[in-house]
Structure formats: structure tokens, C-alpha cells
Coordinates of C-alpha atoms and ligand atoms in Angstrom, one line a residue:
M1 CA 84.7 78.6 68.0
S2 CA 81.3 79.4 69.4
S3 CA 79.4 82.2 67.6
T4 CA 79.0 84.0 70.9
T5 CA 82.8 84.2 71.6
T6 CA 84.1 87.8 71.6
F7 CA 87.8 88.5 71.2
Q8 CA 89.7 91.8 71.6
A9 CA 93.3 92.3 70.5
I10 CA 95.2 95.4 71.8
R11 CA 98.7 96.4 70.8
G12 CA 100.7 99.1 72.6
R13 CA 103.0 99.9 75.5
F14 CA 102.1 97.8 78.6
L15 CA 103.1 98.2 82.2
D16 CA 102.1 96.0 85.2
I17 CA 103.3 94.2 88.3
Q18 CA 103.5 90.5 87.7
N19 CA 103.1 89.1 91.2
T20 CA 102.0 90.2 94.6
V21 CA 104.9 90.9 97.0
S22 CA 105.5 91.0 100.7
Q23 CA 108.0 93.8 100.7
A24 CA 108.2 97.0 98.7
S25 CA 111.8 96.2 97.8
E26 CA 110.5 93.2 95.7
I27 CA 108.4 95.5 93.4
P28 CA 111.1 96.5 90.9
S29 CA 111.9 92.9 90.0
Q30 CA 108.1 92.2 89.5
T31 CA 107.6 95.3 87.3
R32 CA 106.9 94.3 83.6
Y33 CA 107.3 96.9 80.9
I34 CA 106.6 95.8 77.3
A35 CA 107.3 98.7 74.9
D36 CA 105.5 96.9 72.0
G37 CA 103.1 94.4 73.4
L38 CA 99.9 92.5 72.6
L39 CA 97.0 91.6 74.8
I40 CA 94.3 89.2 73.6
T41 CA 91.1 88.7 75.5
E42 CA 88.3 86.2 75.0
N43 CA 84.9 86.6 76.6
G44 CA 86.3 89.1 79.1
K45 CA 89.4 87.1 80.2
I46 CA 93.0 87.5 79.2
T47 CA 94.1 84.6 76.9
W48 CA 97.4 85.9 75.6
F49 CA 99.9 88.6 76.8
G50 CA 103.4 89.3 75.6
T51 CA 105.4 91.1 73.0
W52 CA 103.9 91.9 69.7
E53 CA 106.7 90.0 67.9
Q54 CA 105.8 86.8 69.7
G55 CA 102.1 87.3 69.7
K56 CA 101.2 88.7 66.3
N57 CA 100.3 85.3 64.8
H58 CA 98.0 84.6 67.7
V59 CA 95.6 87.4 66.8
P60 CA 92.4 85.6 65.7
V61 CA 91.3 86.2 62.1
N62 CA 88.5 88.7 61.7
V63 CA 89.5 90.4 65.0
E64 CA 90.2 94.1 64.5
L65 CA 93.4 95.1 66.2
E66 CA 93.3 98.3 68.3
H67 CA 96.7 99.9 68.3
Y68 CA 97.8 102.5 70.9
P69 CA 101.4 103.3 69.8
E70 CA 101.8 106.5 72.0
Q71 CA 99.8 105.7 75.1
L72 CA 100.5 103.5 78.1
I73 CA 98.2 100.6 79.0
V74 CA 98.0 99.5 82.6
P75 CA 95.6 97.4 84.6
G76 CA 92.4 99.2 85.7
F77 CA 92.7 101.1 88.9
I78 CA 91.1 99.6 92.0
D79 CA 89.6 101.9 94.6
S80 CA 89.6 100.1 98.0
H81 CA 87.4 102.6 99.8
I82 CA 84.8 105.1 98.5
H83 CA 81.3 106.4 99.3
F84 CA 79.0 106.7 96.3
P85 CA 76.4 108.9 98.2
Q86 CA 79.1 111.4 99.0
T87 CA 79.8 112.2 95.3
E88 CA 77.9 115.5 95.5
M89 CA 79.6 116.7 98.7
V90 CA 83.3 116.6 97.8
G91 CA 85.0 119.7 99.2
A92 CA 82.8 120.4 102.2
Y93 CA 84.6 123.2 104.1
G94 CA 86.1 123.5 107.4
E95 CA 85.5 120.5 109.6
Q96 CA 87.3 117.4 110.9
L97 CA 85.7 113.9 110.9
L98 CA 83.0 114.0 113.6
E99 CA 81.7 117.5 112.9
W100 CA 82.0 116.9 109.1
L101 CA 79.8 113.8 109.5
N102 CA 77.1 115.7 111.4
T103 CA 77.3 118.9 109.4
Y104 CA 77.5 117.6 105.8
T105 CA 77.5 113.8 105.5
F106 CA 74.4 112.7 107.3
P107 CA 72.1 115.4 105.7
T108 CA 73.4 114.3 102.3
E109 CA 72.9 110.6 102.9
I110 CA 69.2 111.1 104.0
Q111 CA 68.3 111.7 100.4
F112 CA 69.2 108.1 99.3
K113 CA 65.9 106.7 100.7
D114 CA 64.5 107.8 97.4
K115 CA 65.4 105.2 94.8
T116 CA 65.1 107.6 91.9
Y117 CA 67.6 109.9 93.5
A118 CA 69.9 107.0 94.4
D119 CA 69.7 105.8 90.8
K120 CA 70.7 109.2 89.4
I121 CA 73.7 109.6 91.7
A122 CA 74.7 105.9 91.3
Q123 CA 74.8 106.3 87.5
F124 CA 76.8 109.5 87.8
F125 CA 79.2 107.8 90.2
V126 CA 79.9 104.7 88.1
E127 CA 80.5 106.9 85.0
E128 CA 82.9 109.1 87.1
L129 CA 84.8 105.9 88.2
L130 CA 85.2 104.8 84.5
K131 CA 86.2 108.3 83.4
N132 CA 89.0 108.2 86.1
G133 CA 90.2 104.7 85.1
T134 CA 88.8 102.9 88.1
T135 CA 87.4 99.6 87.1
T136 CA 86.8 98.0 90.5
A137 CA 85.8 99.6 93.9
L138 CA 84.8 98.7 97.4
V139 CA 81.9 101.1 98.0
F140 CA 79.9 102.4 100.9
C141 CA 76.2 103.0 100.1
T142 CA 73.8 104.4 102.7
V143 CA 71.7 102.8 105.4
H144 CA 68.9 102.4 102.8
P145 CA 68.7 99.1 100.9
E146 CA 67.4 101.2 97.9
S147 CA 70.9 102.7 97.6
V148 CA 72.5 99.3 97.3
D149 CA 70.2 98.2 94.5
A150 CA 70.8 101.5 92.7
L151 CA 74.6 101.1 92.8
F152 CA 74.7 97.4 91.9
E153 CA 72.3 98.1 89.0
A154 CA 74.4 100.9 87.7
A155 CA 77.6 98.7 87.9
E156 CA 75.9 95.7 86.3
H157 CA 75.0 97.9 83.4
H158 CA 78.8 98.1 82.7
N159 CA 79.6 94.6 83.8
M160 CA 81.8 96.0 86.5
R161 CA 83.4 94.1 89.4
L162 CA 82.1 96.0 92.4
I163 CA 81.9 95.3 96.1
A164 CA 79.3 97.2 98.1
G165 CA 76.9 97.0 101.0
K166 CA 74.2 98.7 103.0
V167 CA 75.5 100.8 105.9
L168 CA 74.6 99.5 109.4
M169 CA 73.9 102.3 111.8
D170 CA 71.6 102.1 114.8
R171 CA 72.8 105.0 117.0
N172 CA 74.5 108.4 117.1
A173 CA 73.0 109.6 113.8
P174 CA 69.8 111.4 112.7
E175 CA 66.6 109.3 113.1
A176 CA 66.1 109.2 109.4
L177 CA 69.4 107.3 109.0
L178 CA 69.0 104.7 111.7
D179 CA 68.2 101.1 111.3
T180 CA 68.0 98.5 114.1
A181 CA 70.2 95.6 114.9
E182 CA 67.5 93.3 113.6
S183 CA 66.5 95.2 110.5
A184 CA 70.2 95.7 109.6
Y185 CA 70.6 92.0 109.8
L186 CA 67.5 91.1 107.7
D187 CA 68.1 93.8 105.1
S188 CA 71.7 92.9 104.7
K189 CA 70.9 89.2 104.4
A190 CA 68.3 89.9 101.7
L191 CA 70.8 92.0 99.8
I192 CA 73.5 89.3 100.1
E193 CA 71.1 86.8 98.7
K194 CA 70.2 89.1 95.9
W195 CA 73.6 90.5 94.9
H196 CA 76.6 88.5 96.2
G197 CA 78.0 86.6 93.2
R198 CA 75.4 87.9 90.7
G199 CA 77.6 88.6 87.7
R200 CA 80.6 90.4 89.0
A201 CA 78.9 91.9 92.1
L202 CA 80.2 91.0 95.6
Y203 CA 78.7 92.1 98.9
A204 CA 80.3 93.8 101.9
I205 CA 78.7 93.9 105.4
T206 CA 79.2 97.6 106.1
P207 CA 78.9 98.9 109.7
R208 CA 79.7 102.6 109.3
F209 CA 82.1 102.6 112.3
A210 CA 81.9 101.5 115.9
P211 CA 80.4 104.7 117.3
T212 CA 77.2 104.4 115.1
S213 CA 76.5 100.7 116.0
T214 CA 75.3 99.3 119.3
P215 CA 77.0 96.2 120.6
E216 CA 73.8 94.3 119.5
Q217 CA 74.2 95.4 116.0
L218 CA 77.9 94.5 115.8
Q219 CA 77.0 91.1 117.2
K220 CA 74.4 90.7 114.4
A221 CA 77.0 91.8 111.8
G222 CA 79.3 89.1 113.1
Q223 CA 76.6 86.5 113.0
L224 CA 75.9 87.4 109.3
K225 CA 79.6 87.1 108.5
M226 CA 79.6 83.6 110.1
E227 CA 76.6 82.7 107.9
Y228 CA 78.2 84.0 104.8
P229 CA 82.0 83.7 105.3
D230 CA 82.9 84.7 101.8
V231 CA 81.2 88.2 101.9
Y232 CA 83.3 91.2 102.8
V233 CA 83.4 93.4 105.9
H234 CA 84.0 97.1 105.2
T235 CA 84.2 99.8 107.8
H236 CA 86.4 102.7 109.2
L237 CA 89.1 102.4 111.9
S238 CA 91.3 104.8 113.7
E239 CA 91.0 107.8 111.4
N240 CA 90.8 110.6 113.9
K241 CA 91.9 111.1 117.5
N242 CA 88.5 112.3 118.8
E243 CA 86.9 109.3 117.1
I244 CA 89.3 106.9 118.9
A245 CA 88.6 108.5 122.3
W246 CA 84.9 108.3 121.7
V247 CA 85.1 104.5 120.8
K248 CA 87.0 104.0 124.1
E249 CA 84.1 105.7 126.0
L250 CA 81.4 103.8 124.1
F251 CA 83.1 100.4 124.4
P252 CA 85.0 100.5 127.8
E253 CA 85.0 96.7 128.1
Q254 CA 87.2 96.3 124.9
K255 CA 90.9 96.8 124.9
G256 CA 90.8 99.4 122.0
Y257 CA 89.2 100.3 118.8
L258 CA 90.1 97.4 116.6
D259 CA 89.4 95.0 119.5
V260 CA 85.7 96.1 119.2
Y261 CA 85.6 94.7 115.6
D262 CA 87.7 91.7 116.4
H263 CA 85.5 90.8 119.4
Y264 CA 82.4 90.6 117.2
G265 CA 84.1 88.5 114.5
L266 CA 84.6 91.3 112.0
T267 CA 88.3 90.9 111.3
G268 CA 89.7 88.6 108.7
N269 CA 90.9 88.1 105.2
R270 CA 88.0 89.8 103.6
S271 CA 87.8 92.6 106.1
V272 CA 88.8 96.1 104.9
F273 CA 89.4 98.9 107.4
A274 CA 89.6 102.4 106.0
H275 CA 92.3 104.8 107.3
C276 CA 94.1 103.1 110.2
V277 CA 96.1 106.3 110.7
H278 CA 96.6 106.0 114.4
L279 CA 96.8 102.2 115.2
E280 CA 98.5 101.0 118.3
E281 CA 101.2 98.4 118.2
S282 CA 98.9 95.6 119.4
E283 CA 96.4 96.7 116.7
W284 CA 99.0 96.3 114.0
D285 CA 99.6 92.8 115.3
C286 CA 95.9 92.0 115.2
M287 CA 95.6 93.3 111.6
H288 CA 98.4 91.0 110.6
K289 CA 97.3 88.0 112.6
T290 CA 93.8 88.2 111.2
G291 CA 94.8 88.9 107.6
S292 CA 92.7 92.1 107.6
A293 CA 93.5 94.9 105.1
I294 CA 93.8 98.6 105.3
A295 CA 92.5 101.2 102.7
F296 CA 95.0 104.0 102.6
C297 CA 93.1 107.2 101.7
P298 CA 95.6 110.1 101.5
T299 CA 93.5 112.9 100.0
S300 CA 90.9 112.2 102.7
N301 CA 93.4 112.1 105.5
L302 CA 94.9 115.4 104.5
F303 CA 91.5 117.1 103.7
L304 CA 90.0 116.2 107.1
G305 CA 93.3 116.8 108.9
S306 CA 93.2 113.2 110.2
G307 CA 96.9 112.5 110.1
L308 CA 99.7 110.8 108.1
F309 CA 99.3 107.1 107.3
P310 CA 102.5 105.2 108.1
L311 CA 102.8 103.1 104.9
K312 CA 106.3 101.8 105.8
K313 CA 104.9 100.5 109.1
A314 CA 102.3 98.5 107.2
W315 CA 105.0 96.8 105.1
D316 CA 107.1 96.1 108.2
K317 CA 104.1 94.6 109.9
Q318 CA 103.0 92.7 106.8
V319 CA 99.6 94.2 106.7
K320 CA 97.9 94.4 103.3
V321 CA 97.2 97.9 102.0
G322 CA 94.9 99.1 99.2
L323 CA 94.6 102.6 97.9
G324 CA 91.3 104.4 98.4
T325 CA 89.9 107.8 97.3
D326 CA 87.3 108.0 100.2
I327 CA 85.1 110.4 98.2
G328 CA 83.6 112.6 99.6
A329 CA 86.1 113.2 102.4
G330 CA 88.7 112.5 99.7
T331 CA 89.0 115.2 97.1
S332 CA 89.5 113.3 93.8
F333 CA 88.0 110.2 92.1
C334 CA 91.3 109.7 90.3
Q335 CA 94.0 107.3 91.6
L336 CA 96.6 109.4 89.9
Q337 CA 95.8 112.4 92.2
T338 CA 95.5 110.0 95.1
L339 CA 99.0 108.7 94.5
N340 CA 100.2 112.3 94.1
E341 CA 99.0 112.9 97.7
A342 CA 100.2 109.5 98.9
Y343 CA 103.7 110.5 97.9
K344 CA 103.6 113.7 99.9
V345 CA 102.2 111.9 102.9
Q346 CA 105.3 109.7 102.8
Q347 CA 107.6 112.7 102.2
L348 CA 106.3 114.3 105.4
Q349 CA 107.4 111.2 107.3
G350 CA 110.8 111.0 105.7
E351 CA 109.9 108.1 103.4
K352 CA 109.8 107.6 99.6
L353 CA 107.0 106.2 97.5
S354 CA 108.3 105.1 94.1
A355 CA 106.4 105.1 90.8
F356 CA 106.3 101.4 90.6
E357 CA 105.2 100.9 94.2
S358 CA 102.5 103.5 93.5
L359 CA 101.3 101.5 90.5
Y360 CA 101.3 98.4 92.7
H361 CA 99.1 100.0 95.3
A362 CA 96.6 101.3 92.7
T363 CA 96.4 97.9 90.9
L364 CA 97.6 94.5 92.2
G365 CA 98.1 95.6 95.8
S366 CA 94.6 96.9 96.0
A367 CA 93.4 93.6 94.4
K368 CA 95.3 91.7 97.1
A369 CA 93.7 93.9 99.8
L370 CA 90.3 93.0 98.4
D371 CA 91.3 89.3 98.1
L372 CA 90.8 89.6 94.3
D373 CA 94.4 89.2 93.2
E374 CA 93.6 85.8 91.6
K375 CA 91.2 87.6 89.3
L376 CA 92.4 91.2 88.9
G377 CA 95.4 93.5 89.1
N378 CA 97.7 92.6 86.1
F379 CA 97.9 91.2 82.7
N380 CA 98.5 87.5 83.6
V381 CA 96.7 85.0 81.4
G382 CA 93.4 83.9 83.0
K383 CA 92.7 87.2 84.7
E384 CA 89.7 89.4 84.0
A385 CA 90.5 91.9 81.3
D386 CA 90.0 95.3 83.1
F387 CA 92.5 97.8 81.8
I388 CA 93.0 101.4 80.9
V389 CA 94.8 103.4 78.3
L390 CA 96.7 106.4 79.6
N391 CA 97.7 109.5 77.7
L392 CA 100.9 110.7 79.3
K393 CA 100.7 114.1 77.6
A394 CA 97.2 115.6 78.3
T395 CA 98.4 119.1 78.9
A396 CA 101.1 121.4 77.5
L397 CA 103.0 121.2 80.8
Q398 CA 102.8 117.4 80.8
Q399 CA 104.0 117.3 77.2
L400 CA 107.1 119.4 78.1
R401 CA 107.8 117.3 81.3
Q402 CA 107.3 114.0 79.4
S403 CA 109.7 115.1 76.7
K404 CA 112.4 115.2 79.4
A405 CA 111.5 111.9 81.0
K406 CA 114.6 109.7 81.5
D407 CA 112.9 106.4 81.4
I408 CA 109.5 104.7 81.9
E409 CA 109.8 105.0 85.7
D410 CA 110.4 108.8 85.5
A411 CA 107.6 109.1 83.0
V412 CA 105.2 107.3 85.3
F413 CA 106.2 109.2 88.3
A414 CA 105.6 112.5 86.5
L415 CA 102.2 111.2 85.3
M416 CA 101.3 110.3 88.9
T417 CA 102.4 113.7 90.2
M418 CA 100.6 115.8 87.5
G419 CA 97.9 113.5 86.2
D420 CA 94.1 113.3 86.6
D421 CA 91.1 112.3 84.6
R422 CA 92.4 114.2 81.5
N423 CA 95.1 111.4 81.3
I424 CA 92.5 108.6 81.0
H425 CA 92.2 108.0 77.3
A426 CA 90.0 104.8 77.5
T427 CA 88.7 102.3 80.0
Y428 CA 88.0 98.7 79.3
I429 CA 85.9 96.4 81.4
Y430 CA 85.9 92.7 80.9
G431 CA 87.5 93.2 77.5
Q432 CA 85.0 95.9 76.3
K433 CA 85.7 99.6 75.9
V434 CA 83.2 101.3 78.2
Y435 CA 84.7 104.8 78.2
E436 CA 86.7 106.8 75.7
Q437 CA 87.7 110.5 76.1
K438 CA 86.1 112.7 73.6
Ligands
GUN501 N1 83.9 107.5 109.6 C1 82.6 107.1 109.7 N2 81.9 107.5 108.6 C2 82.8 108.1 107.8 C3 82.7 108.7 106.5 O1 81.6 108.8 105.9 N3 83.8 109.2 106.0 C4 85.0 109.1 106.6 N4 86.1 109.5 106.0 N5 85.1 108.5 107.8 C5 84.0 108.0 108.4
ZN502 ZN1 85.2 106.5 104.3

């Protein structure tokens, strides 16, 4: 054994989804609940997982066992769409998307030219993720390269797997937030060279959305994606009806909104499109054909009055879906609150969202949407050891409700309905405890 090897051994109640699925109906048979389990990690990776009875002799000598008899241990939550510079503007009153951007968002984002300011908010943001049990996220920065450095530096401090990128935006925004097609290309290229694959960091080419990029800029973004095929593409799509009409005016030569991105080579297996509330049939087909993924952001879609995301349609069309908070249009950093609203969005469409399907979307499903399901999302041996310890009884009301829970599924459903950051007891990144509730 090398002297630098670090082990962790965790005993407790574990719940995860063992394999990715192509239909929601497959989820129950992939759900793994171990009432008395053991997880062993070595240098950040899972090396053993199973029941305590089978595993207790595998605990390395001299490793102190951490035991959580009451809590529930699940894989770390994965947020597939969030904006770190919008942390300070959650709950901005009264507008829908386009007015909300002009009134609140753009003035907020101008501040991130200042690296010191960006550092301060990036550190707050990363701590807020950890406090809410989110161990990986796909993140919008601002147009300023400084904002990207600030975020990756803050994430690196906790050894967090994070995907992020500089916003590309060369029209239809305040002057102080504009780049050019050429500077966007050069700045993004330099950031890819600096950050993509450094530690656990990964880069996303991040055009804000079609209306704020010229065709020249989207063409440069596509060129960059060709040069670096394994970086991500992260943008917004079909969130709001006025936005969609505007895209059609700005790009009359394209068949529709998604066709703009597709035309410039921005669809594909590592492309993540936030929202997709109002896709047309041919756009669903394009999402499927290109292997592109959707970030479903229920608190945002309700807060901005954007619409109801048709989750069942995504399953039917075999399009990957991750769960996103979309802070600051979204209203909570917590995936539990996000699932609470996701359930209601399905109810309003006459559909159900079960507790285990919800867990899938917050963990392995989001990992799949981010093309990280080989590395993250459950407790399979070989995966990266990012996990959280949940307290199911953080309030008096939760204690009462949990005392009546029929089984683990009912307990988890109640947790998702009522839970928030008070339920996150501890967060582990790469085998190390990085947050514990005081
Ligand atoms: N579309 C373009 N920019 C944004 C943004 O910052 N938030 C949301 N929700 N949608 C967008
Ligand atoms: Zn967004």
C-alpha cells in the first residue's frame, strides 16, 4: 500500500439507481436499497459497495469507519443547468424571460468583469452547491473570462467535478457584456486549453442563446467544437414563446430554433439545451437523432411563467433529460425543492413522477445527460465517490410525516416534497467530507 493512499469506509442506509435506463418503467427494477450497507473508497474512487455483512471484513485496518445509522446516503446531486453569476438575483420580481434578462440579469452580470467580485460570488456559489448536496454542475459563467477562472478555481479548491464556460454574446445585450465572434473564439480556446481536463474540470462552449449571437459567432462556436470534440456545448432552447418568435425573425433562413444550433454544428452527445418547453415535433426528432440532452428546470419554468416541460414526451422520444435548478431564474439551489416542483409540473399535465424516477433524474439521469454516467451517478465500483448523507427528519413536521412512512419509497417521496438544504447532513466529494451541517 502506498503511503499516499487514502481510504474511507462509510456504513449506513444506501439508495441509488444501478444502471441507466431508456424508459421510466425500468427504474424500479434498477433501484437498489441497502438498509445496512458499506461503501469503501480509495483515492476518491469507489472500491467496494454492498451489504455490511458481506463487506465488514474488507474495511482496511487503521481506517476509521463512519457510521450513519439513521440517515440515508445517496449519490451526490447533479445540477445540469445553473448560472453562478445569478446567485445574488434569485427572486427578481415580475417579469418573463426577455424583460427579466434586460431588467435584472444583464446589469447583474456586468459586475463579473471584476475578478475579485467574481471570486467572492464563485466561492459563495460553490459552498451553496455543497450545502445543498450538489456535487457536480454544468454552469454558465458570464462573458468575462475572469468569471470562468473564478469559478474553476473555487471548484478546484474542493476537487469538484464541474463543467463551465464563458458566455458568448455579440449582440442584443448591453455594450459592457458583448464580445465579438473572434474574441469569443480566442478567449474560449484559451480557456479550454487552460481548464478542460485539469483535475476534474471540464469545459463547455456557452453561447447564451441564439438571439444574443450573430451567425458569425455561432459559426465560430461550431468551429471550436470541431477543434475540441470532447468539450461540451451548453445553451438555452425554446424556453419562452416570445423568445422563439424572436429567433424565427433573427434567423429566417433556418427551419426553427433548434435548427439554428444544428446548422452551426452545436448539437450532439455533449450538447445540453436548457428548458425545451415548447419543442416542435421535428425538434424532438433532431434532439434524439443528434444525442443532445435537455436540462429540465422546473422552478425556473414556473417562476418565469415559461410553461410546463413535457417529461413524458422526452421519454417517448428517447431524449436524455437532466435536472437543473437554473439559478437565478430558478428559485432554489436544492435538487429536493427542484423535484418538488418537477412533480407538480407533471401533475398539471396529468402525469406522475415517482420518488425513484426523481432520484434518477437528480443523479444517474443527469450524469447520463452530461455524458458522465461512466464516472458518476451511483455507487458502482470504479465510479468517483461523490455522495451525500441525508437527514430525513430535519423539522418537526418532517419527523411526524416520516414516522408514518410506509416504506423507503414513501419516505423518499416525502423527503422530496418537503425537503431542502436542512436535510443535507453531509456532502462528500471524491471520498472526502467537504460539508457537514452544524
Ligand atoms: N435565456 C438566455 N439567457 C438566459 C438566462 O440567463 N436564464 C434563463 N432562464 N434563460 C435564458
Ligand atoms: Zn439558464
